[in-house]
């Protein structure tokens, strides 16, 4: 007749959501298969040769950014949209888990799935000949934290305001657009000059740029970090304000 | 009334929804002064037609909706601000269940159980509710009644003091309904406060210690089933019997009663029937050599009370 301690509840819900994400076939395609395809395209085609650094060095950080988008934004957005439709969010919020525990558990699951994705992508890239600098580890983590926060919040904002079918369409389409022209995989510096200033403001470009800086030269891109924190704060507040639980 | 503090106390509850675009952006008042109280160790039923405001009342009491006015107390606290300690003492079964479709019943029950410090034994609960017979099926493929039993198990697994059940018998076959009703009665006897909604009068009649009839967002009647049906002015009873077609009853000896033949061969005598009236009718049967194929004598049912209060037409 009393609740489990908060960390226990959140950890347990994180585990539950992680298993749910890994069991979902479409989600696995989006999380693992598509990024692996992108990585192969980078490794085996000459597209990235124009950037003046080895292909994998130029391309792998963008694929990792793509993983953040697929898991935090599209995956969690769609899952949350359908949970909302089926009343799962309402039911779980009546248990001791509560609303905040539910969201924290989801963020934890995003982190866990992303860790698996980065391990798979990173190992594959290394096997293909990628040599990232060790000094990049801390800057990468520094970028991932606000990156995950911003994209999870964006996914939840859409899931909490639109119907699940619309969430499915919008998050998938946005994923494709941000992957193609959002500065994620293809650096904005190699895009047409007219769209560069717009792309530069996108969280996808900030994440891509920040990860590229960290994984090519081991440097911390403060501007991208600040942009991601800004996005996380604004979208996070919007999600708190407009998210509908039922 | 017991002296212990009530499990749920609602007074003058008002809930507005909106603005609704189809009503030119006006607010719509769903609850307009609901008052009720639910005690520990008893089953309290909210009875009402579809759309009367039963579910909204429950949701305000559960902390899922913020009241627009009035006051709500759940175990003495404000449910809208409830933290984990209060939520751990309350079990909730939502009308639509709220079960994730991709999960199997037992992992889900274990997951919910993990939110509580001292949950019930999941396997025993699952066996009791017959969930083990469909344990290998994902929620998506369960029948309505199976989902209903699983949702009940999810509400119970935390070993709550207060149990909210929104339409607990919806979709249940007679066997499952018996299992669920037995369990509800048992939990009541163990001291839980059980608050349920239903539009099925039979449910209320079988289960409820105390009934609130809700109509158009207001509590319009309240009392035990006996109190509600035994209104002094309503000592009306009804005698029905089946016999040959086209008989003429001795209306001159039954002047204060209403005698009809609603369908051929089926006779109905309505009103304040006395033992003498019954003797008159029986004597008349004997005089005319009538042995009715069936006879029934009924008193006013909860259904009559309900229909009197909330009208007989569909709104």
Coordinates of C-alpha atoms in Angstrom, one line a residue, chain A residues 1-4 8-9 12-13 16 83 85-88 90-99 246, chain B residues 59 64 84 87-89 92 94 96 98-101 103 110-112 114-118 154 159 161:
Chain A
X1 CA 0.0 0.0 0.0
X2 CA 2.9 2.3 -0.6
X3 CA 4.9 3.2 -3.7
X4 CA 8.3 1.9 -4.8
X8 CA 13.1 2.3 -8.9
X9 CA 9.9 3.3 -10.7
X12 CA 11.7 0.0 -14.3
X13 CA 9.7 2.1 -16.6
X16 CA 9.9 -1.5 -20.0
X83 CA -0.1 5.2 -26.1
X85 CA -4.8 7.0 -28.1
X86 CA -5.1 3.8 -26.1
X87 CA -5.3 5.5 -22.8
X88 CA -2.0 4.0 -21.7
X90 CA -3.7 8.0 -18.5
X91 CA -3.6 4.6 -16.9
X92 CA 0.1 4.7 -16.1
X93 CA -0.2 8.2 -14.7
X94 CA -2.7 7.0 -12.2
X95 CA -0.1 4.5 -10.8
X96 CA 2.7 5.7 -8.5
X97 CA 4.8 6.1 -11.6
X98 CA 2.9 9.4 -12.3
X99 CA 3.3 11.8 -15.2
X246 CA -6.0 12.0 -23.3
Chain B
X59 CA -12.0 11.3 -13.3
X64 CA -7.3 12.8 -13.9
X84 CA 3.0 8.9 -5.5
X87 CA -1.7 7.2 -5.9
X88 CA -0.2 4.0 -4.4
X89 CA -3.3 3.7 -2.2
X92 CA -8.1 2.6 -11.0
X94 CA -10.4 3.1 -16.7
X96 CA -11.2 2.2 -22.1
X98 CA -5.5 1.9 -20.9
X99 CA -3.7 -1.2 -21.7
X100 CA -0.7 -1.1 -24.1
X101 CA -1.6 -3.3 -27.1
X103 CA 2.4 -6.3 -24.4
X110 CA 4.5 -7.4 -13.3
X111 CA 5.4 -4.0 -14.7
X112 CA 2.5 -2.3 -12.9
X114 CA 6.7 -3.0 -9.7
X115 CA 5.4 0.5 -9.1
X116 CA 4.3 -0.5 -5.6
X117 CA 6.3 -1.4 -2.6
X118 CA 4.1 -4.3 -1.5
X154 CA -3.9 -3.9 -13.1
X159 CA -3.2 -3.8 -3.2
X161 CA -7.5 0.9 -0.2

